[in-house]
XYZ file of C-alpha atoms in Angstrom:
575
model
C 179.667 130.167 103.004
C 177.383 127.574 101.246
C 179.763 125.029 99.712
C 178.371 125.573 96.355
C 180.073 129.422 96.673
C 183.134 127.834 97.793
C 183.605 125.444 94.474
C 182.650 128.682 92.519
C 185.407 130.634 93.986
C 187.466 127.843 93.675
C 186.750 127.383 90.288
C 187.103 131.374 89.612
C 190.445 131.176 91.109
C 191.459 127.975 88.928
C 190.749 130.412 85.901
C 192.676 133.386 87.265
C 195.880 130.924 87.783
C 195.108 129.668 84.449
C 195.365 133.436 82.847
C 197.822 134.291 85.133
C 200.047 131.969 84.013
C 199.765 132.180 80.147
C 203.935 132.466 80.091
C 203.724 129.251 80.816
C 201.041 127.602 78.569
C 201.157 126.857 74.795
C 198.927 126.756 71.827
C 199.059 123.040 70.447
C 197.530 122.846 67.180
C 196.709 119.534 65.380
C 195.010 119.034 61.862
C 192.770 115.724 61.662
C 192.171 114.671 58.181
C 189.483 111.900 58.059
C 189.776 109.957 54.758
C 189.041 106.446 53.510
C 192.333 104.426 54.038
C 192.685 100.481 53.669
C 193.920 98.743 56.682
C 194.926 95.178 56.756
C 194.093 93.059 60.224
C 193.748 89.476 60.310
C 194.740 88.918 56.829
C 191.899 90.911 55.495
C 191.642 94.034 53.753
C 189.291 96.505 55.045
C 188.647 100.101 54.156
C 187.750 102.129 57.083
C 187.700 106.092 57.864
C 190.680 106.761 59.888
C 192.741 110.413 61.069
C 195.272 111.159 58.900
C 195.977 107.263 58.075
C 196.275 105.780 61.359
C 194.776 103.816 63.680
C 194.473 104.950 66.687
C 194.720 108.345 65.699
C 197.048 110.951 66.666
C 197.868 111.609 70.356
C 197.635 115.050 71.557
C 200.153 116.005 74.184
C 199.505 119.083 76.526
C 200.302 120.433 79.524
C 197.442 121.787 81.827
C 196.636 125.324 80.754
C 197.367 124.957 77.052
C 194.959 125.677 74.430
C 194.261 123.048 71.784
C 193.371 123.950 68.340
C 192.252 120.919 65.890
C 191.465 121.569 62.351
C 188.890 118.774 61.368
C 188.684 117.981 57.591
C 185.908 115.633 56.952
C 187.128 113.782 53.595
C 185.505 110.504 54.343
C 181.964 109.812 52.834
C 180.378 109.698 56.319
C 179.091 112.667 58.669
C 181.886 113.319 61.361
C 181.789 115.206 64.630
C 184.543 114.699 67.344
C 183.950 114.814 70.992
C 186.648 115.701 73.286
C 185.770 112.953 75.989
C 186.261 114.619 79.966
C 187.324 118.036 78.676
C 184.877 120.213 80.541
C 184.356 122.904 77.593
C 184.173 125.771 79.858
C 183.457 128.943 77.518
C 184.127 126.514 74.587
C 180.731 124.206 74.655
C 180.509 124.665 71.149
C 183.582 122.529 70.765
C 182.027 119.759 72.585
C 181.391 117.405 69.485
C 178.227 115.045 70.121
C 176.366 115.435 66.628
C 172.734 117.199 66.854
C 173.555 118.003 70.482
C 176.225 120.936 70.295
C 176.830 120.842 66.719
C 175.563 119.907 63.450
C 177.424 117.433 61.818
C 180.866 118.032 59.548
C 179.511 117.076 56.268
C 181.890 115.264 53.552
C 183.928 117.374 51.986
C 183.771 120.040 54.807
C 185.810 121.136 57.726
C 185.357 122.408 61.401
C 188.010 123.943 63.688
C 187.518 122.900 67.322
C 189.201 125.161 69.819
C 189.198 124.957 73.782
C 191.505 125.263 76.734
C 192.813 122.629 79.302
C 191.959 124.115 83.002
C 192.511 122.348 85.890
C 192.663 118.990 84.209
C 195.768 116.570 84.458
C 195.928 112.749 83.068
C 194.799 110.696 80.739
C 191.232 111.593 78.219
C 190.602 110.453 75.235
C 188.995 111.994 71.795
C 186.431 109.925 69.237
C 183.932 110.913 66.713
C 180.681 111.364 67.956
C 178.579 109.985 65.145
C 177.785 106.644 66.860
C 179.502 103.842 65.589
C 182.165 105.870 63.710
C 184.003 105.900 66.674
C 185.488 102.280 66.058
C 187.536 104.201 63.849
C 188.310 107.513 64.574
C 189.892 107.980 68.328
C 193.047 108.596 70.249
C 194.633 109.766 73.253
C 194.731 113.260 74.867
C 197.269 113.095 77.670
C 197.276 116.260 80.040
C 200.659 116.800 81.822
C 201.257 119.254 84.445
C 202.263 122.591 83.755
C 206.114 123.268 83.669
C 207.483 123.486 86.988
C 204.834 121.504 88.469
C 205.029 117.725 89.172
C 202.930 114.424 89.682
C 201.900 113.489 93.046
C 203.652 110.469 92.713
C 207.093 109.531 91.556
C 207.898 110.650 88.303
C 207.852 107.284 86.089
C 210.772 106.547 83.640
C 208.461 106.348 80.413
C 205.052 106.834 80.066
C 202.975 104.339 77.472
C 199.558 105.264 76.450
C 197.557 101.869 76.096
C 194.581 102.261 74.026
C 192.001 99.424 73.710
C 189.786 99.298 70.820
C 187.374 96.857 68.543
C 188.053 95.792 65.070
C 185.638 94.598 62.505
C 186.035 93.092 59.157
C 183.438 94.846 57.829
C 182.270 98.603 57.148
C 181.375 99.634 60.568
C 178.617 102.349 59.390
C 176.796 99.121 57.455
C 177.163 96.983 60.576
C 175.309 100.071 62.523
C 172.744 100.378 59.970
C 171.934 96.993 59.770
C 171.535 96.845 63.593
C 169.038 99.755 63.383
C 167.363 98.536 60.490
C 166.733 95.345 61.903
C 166.329 96.352 65.779
C 168.809 93.566 67.143
C 172.369 93.613 68.422
C 175.178 94.540 65.895
C 177.193 92.159 64.259
C 180.356 91.263 66.837
C 183.852 92.701 66.673
C 186.446 89.893 65.389
C 189.230 91.255 67.611
C 189.705 93.565 70.321
C 192.909 95.794 69.796
C 195.505 97.096 71.876
C 197.091 99.977 70.232
C 195.098 99.157 67.153
C 196.970 95.635 66.918
C 194.954 92.610 67.893
C 197.729 90.452 68.759
C 198.833 86.716 68.220
C 196.103 84.755 69.827
C 193.713 85.780 66.868
C 194.198 84.018 63.563
C 196.985 85.475 61.230
C 198.072 88.082 63.837
C 201.355 87.071 64.765
C 202.868 90.163 62.731
C 199.938 92.574 64.206
C 201.130 92.641 68.118
C 201.915 95.584 70.000
C 205.409 95.738 71.879
C 206.919 97.243 74.704
C 210.565 97.214 75.463
C 211.244 97.880 79.024
C 214.603 97.894 81.279
C 214.470 96.128 84.630
C 214.123 98.140 87.747
C 212.236 101.247 85.639
C 208.977 102.301 86.611
C 206.515 103.030 83.643
C 203.055 105.155 83.906
C 200.105 103.112 81.713
C 197.670 105.513 80.358
C 195.175 103.068 79.379
C 192.176 104.000 77.402
C 188.931 101.758 76.782
C 188.108 103.022 73.529
C 186.165 99.789 72.562
C 182.719 100.325 71.122
C 180.906 98.095 73.876
C 182.665 96.005 76.255
C 184.238 96.659 79.547
C 187.776 95.066 79.631
C 189.728 93.570 82.297
C 193.603 94.198 81.644
C 196.621 92.149 82.917
C 200.317 91.790 82.386
C 201.554 88.378 83.446
C 203.744 88.114 86.786
C 203.327 92.279 87.206
C 201.244 94.282 89.636
C 200.032 98.172 89.028
C 199.747 100.967 91.510
C 196.557 102.624 90.180
C 197.174 106.565 90.441
C 194.506 108.268 88.438
C 190.969 107.703 86.831
C 189.523 109.790 84.075
C 192.050 112.345 84.484
C 191.868 112.874 88.263
C 194.234 111.851 90.872
C 193.681 108.608 93.284
C 194.822 107.646 96.164
C 197.477 104.965 95.366
C 196.026 101.539 94.851
C 197.852 98.547 94.249
C 196.190 95.602 92.180
C 197.109 92.978 89.422
C 194.372 93.478 87.373
C 192.915 96.674 86.317
C 189.072 96.939 84.812
C 187.880 99.644 82.537
C 184.450 100.607 81.252
C 183.921 101.662 78.000
C 184.583 105.581 77.863
C 186.978 105.222 81.254
C 190.934 105.534 81.632
C 193.074 104.477 84.293
C 196.823 105.718 84.848
C 198.943 103.188 86.632
C 202.426 102.768 87.320
C 204.148 99.462 86.769
C 207.744 98.588 87.531
C 209.774 96.068 85.486
C 210.270 94.146 88.798
C 210.243 90.443 87.146
C 212.446 88.049 85.658
C 214.209 89.287 82.561
C 211.873 87.859 79.806
C 208.692 88.309 77.869
C 205.269 88.402 79.397
C 201.813 89.271 77.719
C 199.550 92.225 78.252
C 196.032 91.089 77.849
C 192.498 92.188 77.768
C 189.524 90.517 77.795
C 185.914 91.204 78.400
C 183.518 91.420 81.125
C 179.720 91.145 80.504
C 177.080 89.901 82.473
C 173.968 90.356 80.140
C 171.782 87.669 78.751
C 174.067 86.687 75.817
C 170.439 85.927 73.829
C 169.565 89.122 74.351
C 173.240 90.985 74.123
C 175.747 88.815 72.799
C 179.465 89.205 73.528
C 182.555 88.913 71.842
C 184.389 86.374 74.132
C 188.071 87.018 72.671
C 191.431 88.159 73.990
C 193.844 90.623 72.771
C 197.322 90.740 73.746
C 200.885 92.550 73.313
C 204.072 91.647 74.838
C 205.950 93.256 77.619
C 209.694 92.422 76.488
C 212.425 92.957 78.785
C 215.934 94.515 77.627
C 218.312 91.347 77.154
C 215.396 88.647 76.733
C 215.706 86.036 74.856
C 212.418 84.607 75.579
C 210.731 83.008 72.599
C 207.372 82.468 74.175
C 205.817 85.247 76.581
C 204.114 84.273 79.582
C 200.194 84.202 79.491
C 198.648 86.061 82.821
C 195.455 84.002 84.541
C 192.899 86.273 83.575
C 189.381 86.729 84.761
C 186.120 84.817 83.519
C 183.803 86.894 81.464
C 181.085 86.969 84.175
C 183.606 87.981 87.063
C 181.565 90.668 88.547
C 183.105 90.593 91.886
C 186.565 91.391 90.255
C 185.016 94.479 88.590
C 183.259 95.591 91.613
C 186.367 95.151 93.961
C 188.035 97.322 91.181
C 185.751 99.992 91.045
C 185.039 99.969 94.701
C 188.468 99.928 95.811
C 189.444 103.625 94.037
C 189.071 106.805 96.056
C 190.048 110.357 95.255
C 193.531 112.095 96.196
C 191.856 114.968 98.477
C 193.918 117.928 98.474
C 195.935 116.603 95.325
C 196.130 118.681 92.370
C 193.177 120.358 91.103
C 190.814 118.232 93.710
C 187.303 119.654 94.208
C 185.430 119.114 97.624
C 182.586 117.598 97.663
C 179.647 119.858 98.021
C 177.415 119.452 100.792
C 174.370 121.053 100.335
C 171.930 119.275 97.685
C 169.766 121.387 95.408
C 168.281 118.512 92.858
C 168.115 115.214 94.001
C 167.239 112.680 90.899
C 166.603 108.643 91.010
C 167.109 107.353 87.213
C 166.651 104.068 86.511
C 168.644 102.555 83.484
C 168.159 99.381 81.570
C 167.594 97.802 77.989
C 163.986 97.596 76.450
C 161.885 96.888 73.263
C 160.415 99.056 70.487
C 157.543 98.452 68.226
C 158.565 97.053 64.655
C 158.307 99.472 62.208
C 159.310 97.080 59.051
C 156.743 96.733 56.339
C 157.735 93.385 55.067
C 160.301 91.824 57.213
C 160.521 91.051 60.685
C 162.568 92.611 63.518
C 165.581 90.616 65.143
C 165.119 91.672 68.605
C 163.214 89.551 71.350
C 160.021 88.367 70.380
C 160.304 90.029 66.887
C 160.267 93.730 68.357
C 163.264 96.153 68.156
C 165.761 96.507 70.961
C 165.823 99.823 73.235
C 167.118 101.076 76.034
C 165.810 103.943 78.095
C 166.439 106.315 81.434
C 163.693 106.673 83.623
C 161.254 105.175 81.029
C 162.015 107.297 78.547
C 163.773 106.412 75.338
C 166.317 108.980 73.842
C 165.944 110.095 70.222
C 168.587 112.896 68.688
C 167.222 115.612 67.152
C 168.131 114.785 63.641
C 166.260 116.764 61.063
C 165.093 119.547 63.401
C 166.999 121.931 61.853
C 168.907 123.110 65.089
C 171.387 121.182 67.436
C 170.076 121.535 71.008
C 172.743 123.757 71.864
C 172.048 126.338 69.453
C 168.334 126.038 70.188
C 169.115 126.762 73.731
C 171.670 129.572 72.840
C 168.439 131.615 70.570
C 165.848 130.395 72.895
C 163.866 129.181 70.006
C 163.146 125.380 70.657
C 161.116 124.985 67.757
C 160.396 121.211 68.537
C 164.072 120.347 68.960
C 163.750 119.137 72.576
C 161.398 119.439 75.629
C 162.333 120.284 79.344
C 160.405 117.795 81.490
C 162.883 114.882 81.780
C 161.463 113.343 84.981
C 163.394 113.241 88.222
C 161.647 110.118 89.215
C 160.952 106.946 87.218
C 156.845 106.947 86.239
C 156.405 103.774 88.194
C 158.268 102.106 91.485
C 158.717 98.280 90.723
C 161.722 95.715 92.298
C 164.176 96.972 89.972
C 166.563 94.412 90.096
C 164.273 91.377 90.604
C 165.278 88.939 87.568
C 161.860 87.814 87.107
C 161.461 91.059 84.897
C 164.050 89.665 82.159
C 161.934 89.450 79.133
C 158.692 90.809 80.888
C 157.149 92.590 77.978
C 154.684 94.792 80.090
C 157.614 96.929 81.269
C 160.020 96.662 78.287
C 158.670 99.663 76.053
C 159.118 103.389 76.488
C 158.257 106.258 74.271
C 160.614 107.971 71.936
C 161.349 111.186 73.076
C 164.224 114.230 73.462
C 163.888 115.468 77.082
C 166.234 117.582 78.849
C 166.505 118.350 82.360
C 166.780 122.308 83.300
C 169.500 123.206 85.815
C 170.132 126.584 87.586
C 173.451 127.512 87.138
C 175.789 126.616 90.163
C 172.715 124.298 91.696
C 174.388 121.192 93.479
C 172.866 118.071 91.472
C 172.627 114.131 93.257
C 171.865 111.466 90.793
C 171.048 107.954 91.843
C 171.878 105.605 88.676
C 169.458 102.573 89.381
C 170.130 99.371 86.794
C 167.181 97.548 86.206
C 166.787 93.978 84.983
C 164.426 94.433 82.192
C 165.828 92.705 79.218
C 168.489 91.087 81.746
C 170.798 93.738 84.430
C 174.106 94.850 82.943
C 176.813 97.154 83.828
C 176.215 100.411 82.456
C 178.906 102.985 81.945
C 177.040 106.540 82.138
C 179.500 109.427 80.628
C 178.042 112.982 81.475
C 179.457 115.580 79.048
C 181.171 118.648 80.407
C 181.266 117.924 84.150
C 183.259 115.818 86.391
C 181.388 114.246 89.340
C 182.323 112.554 92.628
C 181.156 109.033 92.920
C 179.539 108.631 96.144
C 178.647 105.311 96.743
C 178.095 101.978 94.670
C 175.812 98.873 95.123
C 174.146 96.159 94.228
C 170.569 95.220 94.681
C 168.098 98.289 94.970
C 169.167 101.636 96.064
C 167.653 102.410 99.607
C 168.492 105.715 100.997
C 167.905 104.796 104.958
C 170.569 102.128 104.575
C 172.723 103.022 101.773
C 173.159 107.039 102.655
C 175.315 105.877 105.508
C 177.767 104.781 103.061
C 178.387 108.078 101.109
C 182.023 108.993 100.918
C 182.180 112.560 101.628
C 185.974 112.879 102.322
C 187.846 111.167 99.288
C 185.459 109.750 96.667
C 186.814 109.178 93.313
C 186.215 112.060 90.605
C 185.059 110.496 87.408
C 183.421 111.507 84.112
C 182.541 108.385 83.471
C 180.901 105.746 86.085
C 180.222 101.962 85.498
C 177.037 101.563 87.373
C 177.154 97.989 88.650
C 175.647 94.917 87.154
C 172.137 94.256 88.820
C 172.838 97.809 91.294
C 173.457 101.289 91.818
C 175.524 104.379 92.068
C 175.290 107.673 93.432
C 177.061 110.668 92.099
C 176.989 114.395 92.916
C 178.322 117.424 90.800
C 177.853 121.075 90.604
C 176.133 122.574 87.323
C 178.645 125.576 87.025
C 178.594 125.294 83.128
C 175.963 126.947 81.207
C 174.886 125.093 78.186
C 173.304 121.616 76.831
C 175.475 118.336 77.855
C 174.613 115.039 76.645
C 174.534 112.040 79.246
C 174.417 108.667 77.920
C 175.646 105.140 78.197
C 178.824 104.511 76.516
C 178.166 101.245 75.274
C 177.765 102.577 71.723
C 174.798 100.227 71.196
C 172.909 101.892 73.752
C 173.236 105.346 72.787
C 171.176 104.904 69.334
C 168.829 102.589 71.559
C 167.908 105.306 73.548
C 169.806 104.886 76.837
C 170.418 109.057 77.038
C 169.154 112.298 78.320
C 170.551 115.853 78.808
C 171.227 118.733 81.213
C 170.254 122.065 79.990
C 172.189 124.251 82.560
C 170.821 128.109 82.760
C 173.473 130.831 82.032
C 174.989 132.528 85.089
C 174.625 135.851 86.187
C 178.138 137.559 84.406
C 179.685 137.237 80.916
C 182.094 134.834 81.994
C 179.430 132.167 83.268
C 177.096 132.998 80.253
C 176.684 130.752 76.830
C 179.249 132.432 74.332
C 178.135 132.956 70.539
C 178.890 130.378 68.084
C 181.873 130.458 66.262
C 180.989 131.303 62.478
C 182.288 128.120 60.956
C 180.105 126.353 63.432
C 178.235 123.556 60.841
C 174.480 124.611 60.925
C 172.765 121.624 58.560
C 170.976 119.352 60.869
């Protein structure tokens, strides 16, 4: 029997187990009202749009098998959609959330109810607005615990602690995006990073805006770390303490001990920490990792901090960890390459052995022509900044009447997208050669809305290859609707004859967002067992409007249970 058939059987059994255990499943219902509120950070008042008046928004706590219902009420002045980052959305594809892809936006004054089931997933995920930069304000944690009667595959922690890393602007983030889009340059840098919405005392006028965690000596805590920052990879450390990583992207891992955690935008890390140091207070800190030429893409090189305070401590001054430098690629790569999956653990899926579709996708920053009549664009050389995959710079189908998923469902494309995304780049070159930095002859890519069509249940293997055009960078690539195995990663140009021997087919990490290394490559593999339209994009937020995206069109399966269901009656349809 083919491995893909075995995986389909495993998925069917998981669904059967879910349906037969409904007695232990709940319906978890929330109302999310998105509206303007005034918040003060860094001694400045700023009007932002937030969920239920708080930042981050509400944490959703569920168990595997539960159903989530969220009534999203848009009382903000901006268009809104919400994405449930990492949720499979099997048979609830209309709830995935990216605007113009699976739905039209929820217009100001309107509402929409998201409903979906949590099946065969445990760990830390998150939710966020998927209306471009709006997610700087609208985001929160989504925590999935085991079903009642089931346990973690590691010792039960004394307490669980969500750590949501974000960014704060002393500005209207929608106006920041509009300015960057108009003039084609990198957007204004954030004024602070945050831990659970608070910048911490290293910034001016923020002594009283610090996240504090009180711990008991000898107890073990599960840190659920989410990188909700718009644009930056972040190192995370706690002075004099070490972690044991036990999950990434809601997939269990073999235990990995480390004193530093690297988390790319969109990723999550679950890590155990034992409070085993001298009674006192210790800074937790997050600081950026960035390698791209800062003249092309600047970086906010600042540090956010919180405080871990032991019960009984009289310390007035927390100890500060030694943080990696801004461009510490070795520490970042060491972390990513050290993670392996917990083969045989809860919800483990073996690596598919037979590959039906091979793709090689180059990713990188580029340029677009300036379209301003009476002003100069502010990107490199007076052009607009752009980005692409396989020399196709993706454009969301705004104003085309249908979302991409609606077009797929009706089999009525009407110019919403085309089905010719290439399996290979149009030309081969020495992708990571630094001589291509600022080489205008290879920097331009056409603006298109293209998808790759996949047969239901086909197995897809993708090589993501960074290129050096405009400068190499670590790109976090997120695939909606699927988890995937990360078989191997490396630096330089991928070479199958050399690098296939590095594939981990036994216990690779399973993720929904892979950080493709600086000047390097990643190989992933997944089974296309989820019909619909699924966005694939870089989770550095500036790179999605620049065009670093594409989509998969996964065809319907042979049964009603593997066919895209009809859209909900209240689905927004004004695109």
